[in-house]
Coordinates of C-alpha atoms and ligand atoms in Angstrom, one line a residue:
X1 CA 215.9 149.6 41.0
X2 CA 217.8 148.7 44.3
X3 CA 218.6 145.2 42.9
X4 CA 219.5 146.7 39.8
X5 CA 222.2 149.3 41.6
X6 CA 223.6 146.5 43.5
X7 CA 224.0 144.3 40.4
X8 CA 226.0 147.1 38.9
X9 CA 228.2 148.1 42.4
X10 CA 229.2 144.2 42.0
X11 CA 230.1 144.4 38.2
X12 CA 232.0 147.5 39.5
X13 CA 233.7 146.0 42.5
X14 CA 234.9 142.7 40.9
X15 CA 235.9 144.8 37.5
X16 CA 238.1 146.5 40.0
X17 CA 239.1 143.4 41.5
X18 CA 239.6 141.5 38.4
X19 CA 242.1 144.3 37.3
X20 CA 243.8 144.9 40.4
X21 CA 244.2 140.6 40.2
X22 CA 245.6 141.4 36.3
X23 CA 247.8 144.2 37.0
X24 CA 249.5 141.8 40.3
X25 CA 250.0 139.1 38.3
X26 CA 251.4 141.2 35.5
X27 CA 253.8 142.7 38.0
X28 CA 254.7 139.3 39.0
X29 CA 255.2 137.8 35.5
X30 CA 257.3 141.1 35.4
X31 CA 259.6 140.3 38.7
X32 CA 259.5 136.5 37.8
X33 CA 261.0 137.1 33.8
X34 CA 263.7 139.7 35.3
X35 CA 264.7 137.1 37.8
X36 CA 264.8 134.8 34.6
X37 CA 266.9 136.9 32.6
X38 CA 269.6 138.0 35.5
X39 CA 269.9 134.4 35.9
X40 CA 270.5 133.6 32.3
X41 CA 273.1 136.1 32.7
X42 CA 275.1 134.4 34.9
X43 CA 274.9 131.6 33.7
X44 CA 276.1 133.0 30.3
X45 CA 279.1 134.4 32.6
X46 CA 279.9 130.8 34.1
X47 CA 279.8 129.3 30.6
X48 CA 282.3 132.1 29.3
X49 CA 284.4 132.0 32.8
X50 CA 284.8 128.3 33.2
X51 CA 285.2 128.4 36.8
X52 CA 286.5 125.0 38.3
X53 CA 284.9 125.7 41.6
X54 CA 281.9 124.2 41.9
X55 CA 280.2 127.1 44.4
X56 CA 278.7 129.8 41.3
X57 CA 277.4 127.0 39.3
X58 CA 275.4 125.6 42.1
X59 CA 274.6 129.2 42.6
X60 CA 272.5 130.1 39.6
X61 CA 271.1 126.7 39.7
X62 CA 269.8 127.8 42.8
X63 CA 268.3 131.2 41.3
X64 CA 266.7 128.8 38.5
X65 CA 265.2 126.7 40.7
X66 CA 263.8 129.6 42.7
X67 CA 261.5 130.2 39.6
X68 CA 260.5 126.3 39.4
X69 CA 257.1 127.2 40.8
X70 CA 256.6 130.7 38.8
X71 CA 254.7 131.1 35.5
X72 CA 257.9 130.6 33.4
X73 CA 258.5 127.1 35.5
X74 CA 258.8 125.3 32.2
X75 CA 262.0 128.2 31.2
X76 CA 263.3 128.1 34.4
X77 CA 263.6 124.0 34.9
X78 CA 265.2 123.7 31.8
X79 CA 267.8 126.5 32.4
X80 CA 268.4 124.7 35.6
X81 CA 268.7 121.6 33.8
X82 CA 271.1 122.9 31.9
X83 CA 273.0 124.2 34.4
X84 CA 273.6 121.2 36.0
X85 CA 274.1 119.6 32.9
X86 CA 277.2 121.8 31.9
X87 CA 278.4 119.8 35.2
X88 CA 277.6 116.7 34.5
X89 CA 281.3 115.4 33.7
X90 CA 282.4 116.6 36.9
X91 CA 280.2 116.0 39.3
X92 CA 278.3 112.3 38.5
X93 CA 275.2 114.1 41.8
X94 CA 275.3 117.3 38.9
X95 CA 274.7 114.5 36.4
X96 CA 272.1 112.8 38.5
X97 CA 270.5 116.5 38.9
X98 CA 269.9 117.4 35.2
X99 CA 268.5 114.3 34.6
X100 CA 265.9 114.8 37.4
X101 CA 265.0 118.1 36.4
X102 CA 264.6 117.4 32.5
X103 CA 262.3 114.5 33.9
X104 CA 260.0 116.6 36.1
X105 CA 259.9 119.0 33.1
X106 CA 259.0 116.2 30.7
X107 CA 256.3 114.8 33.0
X108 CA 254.9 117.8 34.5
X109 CA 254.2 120.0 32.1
X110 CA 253.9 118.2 29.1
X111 CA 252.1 121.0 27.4
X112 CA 255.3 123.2 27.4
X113 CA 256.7 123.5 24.2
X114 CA 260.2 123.0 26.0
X115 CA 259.1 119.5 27.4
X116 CA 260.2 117.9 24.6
X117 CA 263.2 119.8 24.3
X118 CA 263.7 118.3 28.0
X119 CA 263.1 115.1 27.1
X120 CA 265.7 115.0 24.2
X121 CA 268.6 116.6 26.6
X122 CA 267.4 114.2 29.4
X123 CA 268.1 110.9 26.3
X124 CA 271.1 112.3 24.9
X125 CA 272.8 112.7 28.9
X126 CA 271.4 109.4 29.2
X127 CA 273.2 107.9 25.9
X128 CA 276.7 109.7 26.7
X129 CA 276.6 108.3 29.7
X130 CA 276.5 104.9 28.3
X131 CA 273.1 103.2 28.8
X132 CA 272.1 102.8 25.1
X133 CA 268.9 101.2 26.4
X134 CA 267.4 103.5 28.3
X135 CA 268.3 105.9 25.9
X136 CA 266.4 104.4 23.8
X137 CA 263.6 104.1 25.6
X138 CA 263.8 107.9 26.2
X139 CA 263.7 108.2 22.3
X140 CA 261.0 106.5 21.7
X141 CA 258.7 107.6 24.2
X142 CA 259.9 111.3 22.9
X143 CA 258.8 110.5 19.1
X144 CA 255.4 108.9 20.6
X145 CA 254.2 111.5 22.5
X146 CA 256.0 114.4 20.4
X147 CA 255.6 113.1 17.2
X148 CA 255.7 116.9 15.9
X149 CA 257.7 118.6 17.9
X150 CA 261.1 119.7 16.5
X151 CA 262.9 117.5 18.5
X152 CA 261.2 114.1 17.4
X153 CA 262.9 113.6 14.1
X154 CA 266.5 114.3 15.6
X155 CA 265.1 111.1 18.3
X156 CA 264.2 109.3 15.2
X157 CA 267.6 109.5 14.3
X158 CA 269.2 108.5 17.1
X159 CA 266.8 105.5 18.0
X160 CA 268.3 104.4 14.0
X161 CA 271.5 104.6 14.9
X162 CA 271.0 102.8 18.3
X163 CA 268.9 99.8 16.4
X164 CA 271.8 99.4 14.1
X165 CA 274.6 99.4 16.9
X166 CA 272.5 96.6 18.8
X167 CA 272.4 95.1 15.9
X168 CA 275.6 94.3 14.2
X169 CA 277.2 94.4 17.7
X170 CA 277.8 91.3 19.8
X171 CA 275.8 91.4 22.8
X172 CA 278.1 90.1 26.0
X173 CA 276.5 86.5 27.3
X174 CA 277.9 84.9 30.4
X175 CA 279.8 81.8 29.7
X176 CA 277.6 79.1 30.2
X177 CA 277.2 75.2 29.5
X178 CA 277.1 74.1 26.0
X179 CA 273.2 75.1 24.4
X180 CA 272.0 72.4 22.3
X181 CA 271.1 73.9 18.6
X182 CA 267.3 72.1 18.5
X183 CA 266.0 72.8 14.7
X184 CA 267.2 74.8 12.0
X185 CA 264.7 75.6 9.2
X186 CA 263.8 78.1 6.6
X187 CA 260.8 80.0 4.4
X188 CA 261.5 82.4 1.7
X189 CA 259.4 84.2 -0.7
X190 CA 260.7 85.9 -3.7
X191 CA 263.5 88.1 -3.2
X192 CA 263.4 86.8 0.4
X193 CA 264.7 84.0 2.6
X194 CA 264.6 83.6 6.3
X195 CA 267.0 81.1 8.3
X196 CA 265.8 80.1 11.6
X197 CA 268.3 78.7 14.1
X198 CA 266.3 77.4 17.5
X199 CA 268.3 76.9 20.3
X200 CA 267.2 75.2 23.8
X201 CA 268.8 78.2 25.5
X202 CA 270.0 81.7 24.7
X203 CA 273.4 81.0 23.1
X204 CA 276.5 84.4 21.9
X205 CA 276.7 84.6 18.1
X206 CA 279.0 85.9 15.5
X207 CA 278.3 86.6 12.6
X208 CA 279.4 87.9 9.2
X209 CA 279.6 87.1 5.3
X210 CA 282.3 86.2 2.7
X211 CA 282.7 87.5 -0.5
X212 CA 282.7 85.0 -3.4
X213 CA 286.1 82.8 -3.3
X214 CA 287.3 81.1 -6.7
X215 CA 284.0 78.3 -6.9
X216 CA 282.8 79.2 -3.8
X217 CA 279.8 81.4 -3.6
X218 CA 279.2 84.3 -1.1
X219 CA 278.4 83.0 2.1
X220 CA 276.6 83.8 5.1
X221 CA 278.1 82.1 8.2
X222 CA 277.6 82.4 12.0
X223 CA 279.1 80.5 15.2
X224 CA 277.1 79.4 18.0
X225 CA 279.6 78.9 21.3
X226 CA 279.4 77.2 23.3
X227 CA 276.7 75.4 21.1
X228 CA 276.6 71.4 20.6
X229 CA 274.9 70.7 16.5
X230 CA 272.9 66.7 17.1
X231 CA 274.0 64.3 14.4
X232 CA 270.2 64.9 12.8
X233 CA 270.9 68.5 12.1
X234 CA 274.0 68.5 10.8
X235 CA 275.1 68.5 6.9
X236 CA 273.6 70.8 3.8
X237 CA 269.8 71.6 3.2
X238 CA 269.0 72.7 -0.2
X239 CA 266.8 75.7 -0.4
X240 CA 267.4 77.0 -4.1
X241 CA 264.5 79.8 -3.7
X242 CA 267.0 82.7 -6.0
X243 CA 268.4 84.2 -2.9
X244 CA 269.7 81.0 -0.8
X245 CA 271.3 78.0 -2.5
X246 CA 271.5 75.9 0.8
X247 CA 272.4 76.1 4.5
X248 CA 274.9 73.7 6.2
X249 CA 275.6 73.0 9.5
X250 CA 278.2 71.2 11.5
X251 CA 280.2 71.2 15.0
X252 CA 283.1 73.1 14.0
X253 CA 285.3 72.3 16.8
X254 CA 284.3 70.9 20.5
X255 CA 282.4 74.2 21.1
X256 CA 281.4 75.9 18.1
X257 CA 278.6 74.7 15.9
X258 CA 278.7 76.7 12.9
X259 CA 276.1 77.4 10.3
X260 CA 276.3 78.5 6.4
X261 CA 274.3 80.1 4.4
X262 CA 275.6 79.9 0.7
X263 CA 274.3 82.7 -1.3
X264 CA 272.8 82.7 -5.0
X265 CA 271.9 86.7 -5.0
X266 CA 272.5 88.8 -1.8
X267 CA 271.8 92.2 -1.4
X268 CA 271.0 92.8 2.3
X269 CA 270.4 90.6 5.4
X270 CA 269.9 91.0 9.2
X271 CA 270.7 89.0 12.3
X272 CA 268.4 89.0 15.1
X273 CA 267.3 87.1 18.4
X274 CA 264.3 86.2 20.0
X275 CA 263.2 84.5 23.1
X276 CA 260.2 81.5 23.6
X277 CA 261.8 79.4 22.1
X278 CA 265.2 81.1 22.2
X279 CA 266.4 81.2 18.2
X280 CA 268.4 83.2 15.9
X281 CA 266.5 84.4 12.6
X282 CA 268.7 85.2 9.8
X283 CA 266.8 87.7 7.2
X284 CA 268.1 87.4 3.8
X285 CA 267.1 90.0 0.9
X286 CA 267.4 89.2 -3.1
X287 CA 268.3 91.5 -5.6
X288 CA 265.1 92.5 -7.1
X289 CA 265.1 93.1 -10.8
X290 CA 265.1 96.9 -11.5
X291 CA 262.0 96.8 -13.5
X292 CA 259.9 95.2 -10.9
X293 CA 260.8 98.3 -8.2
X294 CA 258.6 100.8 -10.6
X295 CA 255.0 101.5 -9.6
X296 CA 256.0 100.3 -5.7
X297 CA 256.5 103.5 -4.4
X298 CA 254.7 104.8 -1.6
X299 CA 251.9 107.3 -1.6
X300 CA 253.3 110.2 0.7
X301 CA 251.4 110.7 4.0
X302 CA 248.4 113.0 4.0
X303 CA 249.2 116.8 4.9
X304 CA 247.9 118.5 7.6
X305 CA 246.2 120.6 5.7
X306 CA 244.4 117.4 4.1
X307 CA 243.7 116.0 7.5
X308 CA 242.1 118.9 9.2
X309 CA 240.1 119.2 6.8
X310 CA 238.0 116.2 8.1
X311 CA 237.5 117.0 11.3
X312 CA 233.4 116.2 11.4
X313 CA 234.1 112.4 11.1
X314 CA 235.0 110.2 13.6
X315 CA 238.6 109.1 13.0
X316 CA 239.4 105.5 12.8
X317 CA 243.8 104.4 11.9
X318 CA 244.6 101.0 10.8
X319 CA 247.7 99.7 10.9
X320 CA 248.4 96.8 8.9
X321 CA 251.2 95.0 10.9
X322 CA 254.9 95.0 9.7
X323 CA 256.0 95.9 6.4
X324 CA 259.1 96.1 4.6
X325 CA 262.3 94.4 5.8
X326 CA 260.3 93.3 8.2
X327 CA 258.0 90.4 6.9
X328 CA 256.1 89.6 10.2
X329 CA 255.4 85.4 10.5
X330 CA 256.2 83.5 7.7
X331 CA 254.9 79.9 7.0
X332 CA 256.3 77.0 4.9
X333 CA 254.9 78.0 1.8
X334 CA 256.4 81.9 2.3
X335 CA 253.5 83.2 2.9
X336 CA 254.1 86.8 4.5
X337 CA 252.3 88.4 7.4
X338 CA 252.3 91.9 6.3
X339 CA 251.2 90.8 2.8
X340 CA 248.2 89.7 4.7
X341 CA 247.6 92.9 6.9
X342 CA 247.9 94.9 4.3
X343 CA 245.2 93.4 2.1
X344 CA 242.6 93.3 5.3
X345 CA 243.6 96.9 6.1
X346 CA 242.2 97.7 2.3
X347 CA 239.3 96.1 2.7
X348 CA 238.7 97.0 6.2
X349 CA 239.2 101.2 5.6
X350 CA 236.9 100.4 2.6
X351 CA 234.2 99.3 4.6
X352 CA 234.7 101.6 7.3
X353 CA 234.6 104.3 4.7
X354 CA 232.2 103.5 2.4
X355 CA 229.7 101.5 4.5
X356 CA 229.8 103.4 7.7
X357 CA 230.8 107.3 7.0
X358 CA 234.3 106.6 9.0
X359 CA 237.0 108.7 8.2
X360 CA 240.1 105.9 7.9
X361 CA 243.9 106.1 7.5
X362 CA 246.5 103.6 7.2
X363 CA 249.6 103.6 8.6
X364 CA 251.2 102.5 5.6
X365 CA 249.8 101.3 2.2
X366 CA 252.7 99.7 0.5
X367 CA 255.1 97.2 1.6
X368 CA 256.8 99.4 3.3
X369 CA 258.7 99.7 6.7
X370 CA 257.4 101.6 9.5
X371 CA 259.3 101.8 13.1
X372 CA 256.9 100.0 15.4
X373 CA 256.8 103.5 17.6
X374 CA 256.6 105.5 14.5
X375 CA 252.7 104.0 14.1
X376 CA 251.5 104.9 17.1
X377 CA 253.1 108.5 16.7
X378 CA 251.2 108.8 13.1
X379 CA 248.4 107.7 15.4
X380 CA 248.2 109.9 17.5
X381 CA 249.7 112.8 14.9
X382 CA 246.3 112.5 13.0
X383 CA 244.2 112.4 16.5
X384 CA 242.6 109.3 15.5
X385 CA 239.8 107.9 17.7
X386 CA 240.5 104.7 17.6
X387 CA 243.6 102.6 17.2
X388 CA 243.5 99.0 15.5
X389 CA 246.7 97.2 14.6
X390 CA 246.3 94.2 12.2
X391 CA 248.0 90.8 12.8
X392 CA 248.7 87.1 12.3
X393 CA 249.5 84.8 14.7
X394 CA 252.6 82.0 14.5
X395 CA 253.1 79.4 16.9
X396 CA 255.8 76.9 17.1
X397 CA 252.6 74.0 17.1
X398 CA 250.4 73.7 14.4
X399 CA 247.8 72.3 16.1
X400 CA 247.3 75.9 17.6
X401 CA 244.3 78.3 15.8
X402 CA 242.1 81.0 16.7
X403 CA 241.4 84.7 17.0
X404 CA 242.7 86.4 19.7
X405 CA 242.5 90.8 20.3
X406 CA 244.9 92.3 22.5
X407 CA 245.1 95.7 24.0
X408 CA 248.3 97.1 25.9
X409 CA 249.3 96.1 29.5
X410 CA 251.5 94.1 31.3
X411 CA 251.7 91.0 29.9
X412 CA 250.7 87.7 32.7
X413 CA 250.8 84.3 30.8
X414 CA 253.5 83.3 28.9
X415 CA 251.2 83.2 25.7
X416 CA 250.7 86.4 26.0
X417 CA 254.6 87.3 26.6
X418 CA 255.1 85.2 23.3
X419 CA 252.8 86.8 21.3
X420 CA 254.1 89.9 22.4
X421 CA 257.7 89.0 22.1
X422 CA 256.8 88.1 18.5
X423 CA 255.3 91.4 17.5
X424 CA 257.6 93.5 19.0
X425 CA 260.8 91.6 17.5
X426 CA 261.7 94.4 14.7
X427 CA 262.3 96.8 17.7
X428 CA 265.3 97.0 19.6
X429 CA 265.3 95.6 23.0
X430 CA 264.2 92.9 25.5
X431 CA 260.3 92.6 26.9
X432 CA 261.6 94.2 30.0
X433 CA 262.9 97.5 28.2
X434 CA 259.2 97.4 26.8
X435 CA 257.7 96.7 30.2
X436 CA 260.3 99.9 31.7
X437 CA 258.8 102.2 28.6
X438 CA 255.1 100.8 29.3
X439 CA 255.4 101.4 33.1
X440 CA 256.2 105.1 32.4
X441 CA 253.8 105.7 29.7
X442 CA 251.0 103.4 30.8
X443 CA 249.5 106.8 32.9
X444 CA 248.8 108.0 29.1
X445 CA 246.8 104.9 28.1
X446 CA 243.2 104.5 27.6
X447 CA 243.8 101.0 29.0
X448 CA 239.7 100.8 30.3
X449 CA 238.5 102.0 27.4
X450 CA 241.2 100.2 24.9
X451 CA 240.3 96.2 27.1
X452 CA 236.3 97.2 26.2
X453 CA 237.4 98.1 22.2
X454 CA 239.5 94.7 22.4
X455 CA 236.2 93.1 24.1
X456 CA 233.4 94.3 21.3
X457 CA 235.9 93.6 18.5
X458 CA 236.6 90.2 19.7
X459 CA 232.7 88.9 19.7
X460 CA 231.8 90.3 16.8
X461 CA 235.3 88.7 14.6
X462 CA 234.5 85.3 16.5
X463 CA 230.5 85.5 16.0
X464 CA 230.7 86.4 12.7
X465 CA 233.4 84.2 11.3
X466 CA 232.0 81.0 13.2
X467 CA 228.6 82.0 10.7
X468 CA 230.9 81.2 8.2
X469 CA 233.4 78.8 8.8
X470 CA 233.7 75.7 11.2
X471 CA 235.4 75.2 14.0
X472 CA 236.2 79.2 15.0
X473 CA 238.4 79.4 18.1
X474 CA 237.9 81.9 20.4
X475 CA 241.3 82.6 22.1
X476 CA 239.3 85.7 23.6
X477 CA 240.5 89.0 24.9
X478 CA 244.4 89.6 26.3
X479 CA 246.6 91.6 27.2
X480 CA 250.3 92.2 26.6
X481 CA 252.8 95.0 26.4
X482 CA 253.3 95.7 22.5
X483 CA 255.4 98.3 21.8
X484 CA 252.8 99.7 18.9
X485 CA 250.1 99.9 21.1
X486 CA 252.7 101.8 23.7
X487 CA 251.7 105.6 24.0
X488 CA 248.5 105.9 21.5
X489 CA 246.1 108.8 23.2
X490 CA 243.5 107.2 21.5
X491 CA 241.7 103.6 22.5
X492 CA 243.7 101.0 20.9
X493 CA 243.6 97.3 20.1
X494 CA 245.7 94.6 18.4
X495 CA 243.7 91.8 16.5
X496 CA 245.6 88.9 16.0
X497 CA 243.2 86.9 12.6
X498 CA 244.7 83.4 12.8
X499 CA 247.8 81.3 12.9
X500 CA 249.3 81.1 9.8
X501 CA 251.1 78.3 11.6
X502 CA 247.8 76.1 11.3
X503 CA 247.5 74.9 8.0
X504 CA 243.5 75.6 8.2
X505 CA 244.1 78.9 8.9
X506 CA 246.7 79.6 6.9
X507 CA 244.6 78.6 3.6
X508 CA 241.6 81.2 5.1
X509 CA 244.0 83.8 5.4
X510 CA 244.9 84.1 2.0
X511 CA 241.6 84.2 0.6
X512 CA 240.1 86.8 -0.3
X513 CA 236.3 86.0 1.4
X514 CA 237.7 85.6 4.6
X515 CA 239.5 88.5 4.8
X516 CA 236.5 90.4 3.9
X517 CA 234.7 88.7 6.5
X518 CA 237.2 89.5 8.8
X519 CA 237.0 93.3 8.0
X520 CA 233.2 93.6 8.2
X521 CA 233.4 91.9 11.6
X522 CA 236.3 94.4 12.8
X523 CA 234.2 97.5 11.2
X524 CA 231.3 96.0 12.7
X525 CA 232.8 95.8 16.6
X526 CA 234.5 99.4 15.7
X527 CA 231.1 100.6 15.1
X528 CA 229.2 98.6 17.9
X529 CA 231.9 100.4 20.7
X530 CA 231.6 104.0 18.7
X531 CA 228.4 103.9 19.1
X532 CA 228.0 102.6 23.1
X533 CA 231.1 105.5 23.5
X534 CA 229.1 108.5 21.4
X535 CA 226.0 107.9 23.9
X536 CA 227.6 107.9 26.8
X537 CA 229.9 111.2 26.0
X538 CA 226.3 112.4 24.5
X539 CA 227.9 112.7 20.9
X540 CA 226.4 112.4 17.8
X541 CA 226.8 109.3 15.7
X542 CA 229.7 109.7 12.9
X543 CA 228.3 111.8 10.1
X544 CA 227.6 110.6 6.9
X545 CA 225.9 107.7 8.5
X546 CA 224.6 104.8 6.3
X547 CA 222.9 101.4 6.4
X548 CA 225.0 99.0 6.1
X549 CA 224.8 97.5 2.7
X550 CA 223.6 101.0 1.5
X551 CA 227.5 101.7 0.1
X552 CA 229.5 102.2 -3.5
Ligands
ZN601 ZN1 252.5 90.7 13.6

């Protein structure tokens, strides 16, 4: 009876307690939102006034940042923000301010549905003010961790823009001793020619084409200065694939070494540089006949309706590397990287699907183009569980095979800054910009979990490949900062399936058997770490579990 009353004096005593607590905190959010609003008032009154003096607008910014510890923190830091921004052409420390403040919005309260509202302001202050590439790296990090927010398809936008600017625009190179020009070659598939320029150093470009001129076809040409063309190298190649008749080269005066593309059917092309070795890549795009365009198009991306309606199954997203204008490695015989991805990512969300009760989605599948960040963002859109990008390797050597799985860090050996280099080259920027956008997102990363994914997968693509086919290199697990691993909230792996450099290799990877053997290894190492991950977070296996073998 006693222990009974007291029981119910406590129930009492905190009930009282509990609403006493509710009603102070009530009157606080009270005080704190009137604060808010008299300072919004002001400000409204500064931004009607215009008043040169500096004094009232440091004022309110003051009163915002009073509130920067209150429940509306997330309001009051971007009012404040704002506030200083409305400065920022005056005062370059007001400049400096807003920045700051949209960044300790963006970072420490992520959850706010202004944070990516900060983020955008804090990119957009960044790009007026002249640095395009850290603008850019603001974008991008916006549209991976806010893929639906409303403010990630105006970034999507701008990060477009920015790609095309950096890429028709000369980039400034100190003047420098004259860089040899070391190979020139090409590979084309149909519709599709690529021009590769290597140079033993980075070298300034121009670049532009010429309409048709009497006999003379359109033409392609850049200059290389100061560039020196060796005897070997220079006159025409004939290339004749439907979209390139040849390329020449020559040493057009004492520092210009200008190549020509002569073009059969043009109608797109893009100019772009990468490093290790330093080159220029010239993409060149055919006119496709109209009839062969019909039946291409792309299924449209799953609602959300669609997707949360499987939300019992473990979630798995392929991406099937590159895509579109952007081809991936080619070899000699114009065989295409993303051709290659996309037919393992098939067969690999097959067997996931079928054989092991996985819900799977692709990031794309067509031959379409996908930003490299915009993957991640579907990634992480759809709350996959596990990440896997699809690859194949190039290498300047033939002699160089083997399967190698990556996950997302700094890269250390230069193989692994190559490889990376490589993948990332249909973004815009340098390795460093990537290494700036991984430092400030790499807090986000499942890195431990992602280097034990990239482990599992690995043995089981080298053990069960080597079953099959001789002479299996194991290049084993690495890691390297690619830009489509960057953000993913899930664990998240790139597999790299052979060089299609290597001529062995390059015959596996476009059959069929292989690539089925390769996605049965992958599903199998997908499974082998689901499973090791569900028993240690005490899960349950993925429903719909079969035998392996067991499928339709
Ligand atoms: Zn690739």
């Amino acid at each position: 009876m006693n222990s009974r009353l007291t029981v119910c004096r406590l129930t009492a005593f905190f009930a009282v307690f509990v609403c006493i607590g509710a009603a102070m905190a009530g009157q606080q959010t009270d005080k704190t939102a009137k604060r808010l609003a008299l300072a919004k008032a002001r400000l409204h009154n500064l931004l009607v006034a215009q008043p040169a003096d500096p004094a009232p607008w440091r004022e309110v910014l003051d009163d915002f940042l009073a509130l920067a510890s209150s429940p509306l923190a997330d309001r009051a830091l971007f009012l404040a923000g704002r506030t200083a921004e409305y400065q920022a052409e005056r005062s370059p420390e007001m400049r400096a301010k807003a920045a700051l403040l949209y960044q300790r919005l963006a970072d420490r309260l992520p959850d706010s549905r202004l944070a990516d509202d900060a983020l955008f302001r804090l990119a957009e202050l960044t790009l007026r003010h002249g640095d395009r590439r850290a603008a850019a790296r603001l974008f991008t990090k916006l549209v991976v961790l806010f893929p639906d927010g409303d403010m990630a398809p105006h970034a999507r936008r701008l990060l477009e823009q920015l790609r095309r600017t950096a890429q028709t625009e000369k980039r400034p190179f100190p003047p420098k001793q004259k860089v040899a020009v070391t190979d020139i070659r090409h590979g084309s598939t149909a519709y599709y020619s690529r021009v590769v320029i290597e140079t033993a150093g980075p070298v300034r470009y121009t670049g532009d084409s010429l309409p048709p001129r009497g006999d003379r076809p359109q033409r392609l040409y850049l200059d290389l200065t100061p560039a020196r063309l060796p005897p070997r190298l220079a006159g025409a190649t004939p290339i004749g694939d439907g979209v390139l008749a040849r390329v020449r080269a020559a040493q057009h005066d004492r520092d210009t070494v200008r190549v020509v593309l002569d073009v059969e059917r043009l109608s797109d092309y893009a100019i772009n540089t990468l490093q290790d070795p330093d080159r220029i890549v010239i993409d060149v795009w055919g006119k496709r006949p109209a009839a062969a365009s019909k039946g291409e198009r792309c299924a449209t991306p799953p609602s959300l309706a669609e997707q949360l309606g499987h939300t019992g199954a473990r979630r798995i997203i392929i991406d099937p590397g590159h895509g579109g204008r952007d081809p991936g490695a080619i070899n000699r015989y114009g065989v295409q990287e993303k051709d290659i991805t996309l037919r393992l990512a098939k067969r690999l969300a097959a067997y996931l699907e079928r054989q092991q009760g996985y819900e799977v989605h692709l990031t794309r599948t067509c031959d379409t183009y996908i930003p490299l960040e915009e993957r991640t963002a579907i990634a992480n859109r759809l709350r996959g569980d596990i990440f896997v990008s699809l690859h194949v390797n190039a290498a300047a050597s033939p002699r160089l095979a083997g399967i190698e799985t990556y996950y997302l860090s700094l890269a250390e050996t230069d193989d692994e800054k190559r490889a990376a280099a490589a993948e990332n080259a249909a973004a815009e920027g340098t390795l460093s910009d990537i290494e700036a956008i991984l430092r400030d997102l790499m807090l986000n990363s499942k890195i431990t979990e992602s280097a034990r994914l990239a482990t599992i997968v690995q043995r089981h693509l080298v053990h069960t490949l080597a079953e099959r086919y001789p002479a299996v290199q194991d290049l084993g697990v690495k890691k390297a900062p690619f830009i489509v691993l960057i953000g993913a909230k899930m664990p998240a792996v790139l597999a790299e399936i052979g060089f299609l450099s290597n001529p062995v290799e390059a015959r596996r990877l476009t059959d069929d058997q292989y690539l089925q053997a390769v996605a049965t290894a992958i599903a199998q190492g997908v499974t082998a770490y689901a499973g090791t991950t569900a028993e240690q977070l005490g899960l349950a296996p993925p429903r719909r579990q079969r035998p392996p073998g067991a499928g339709g």
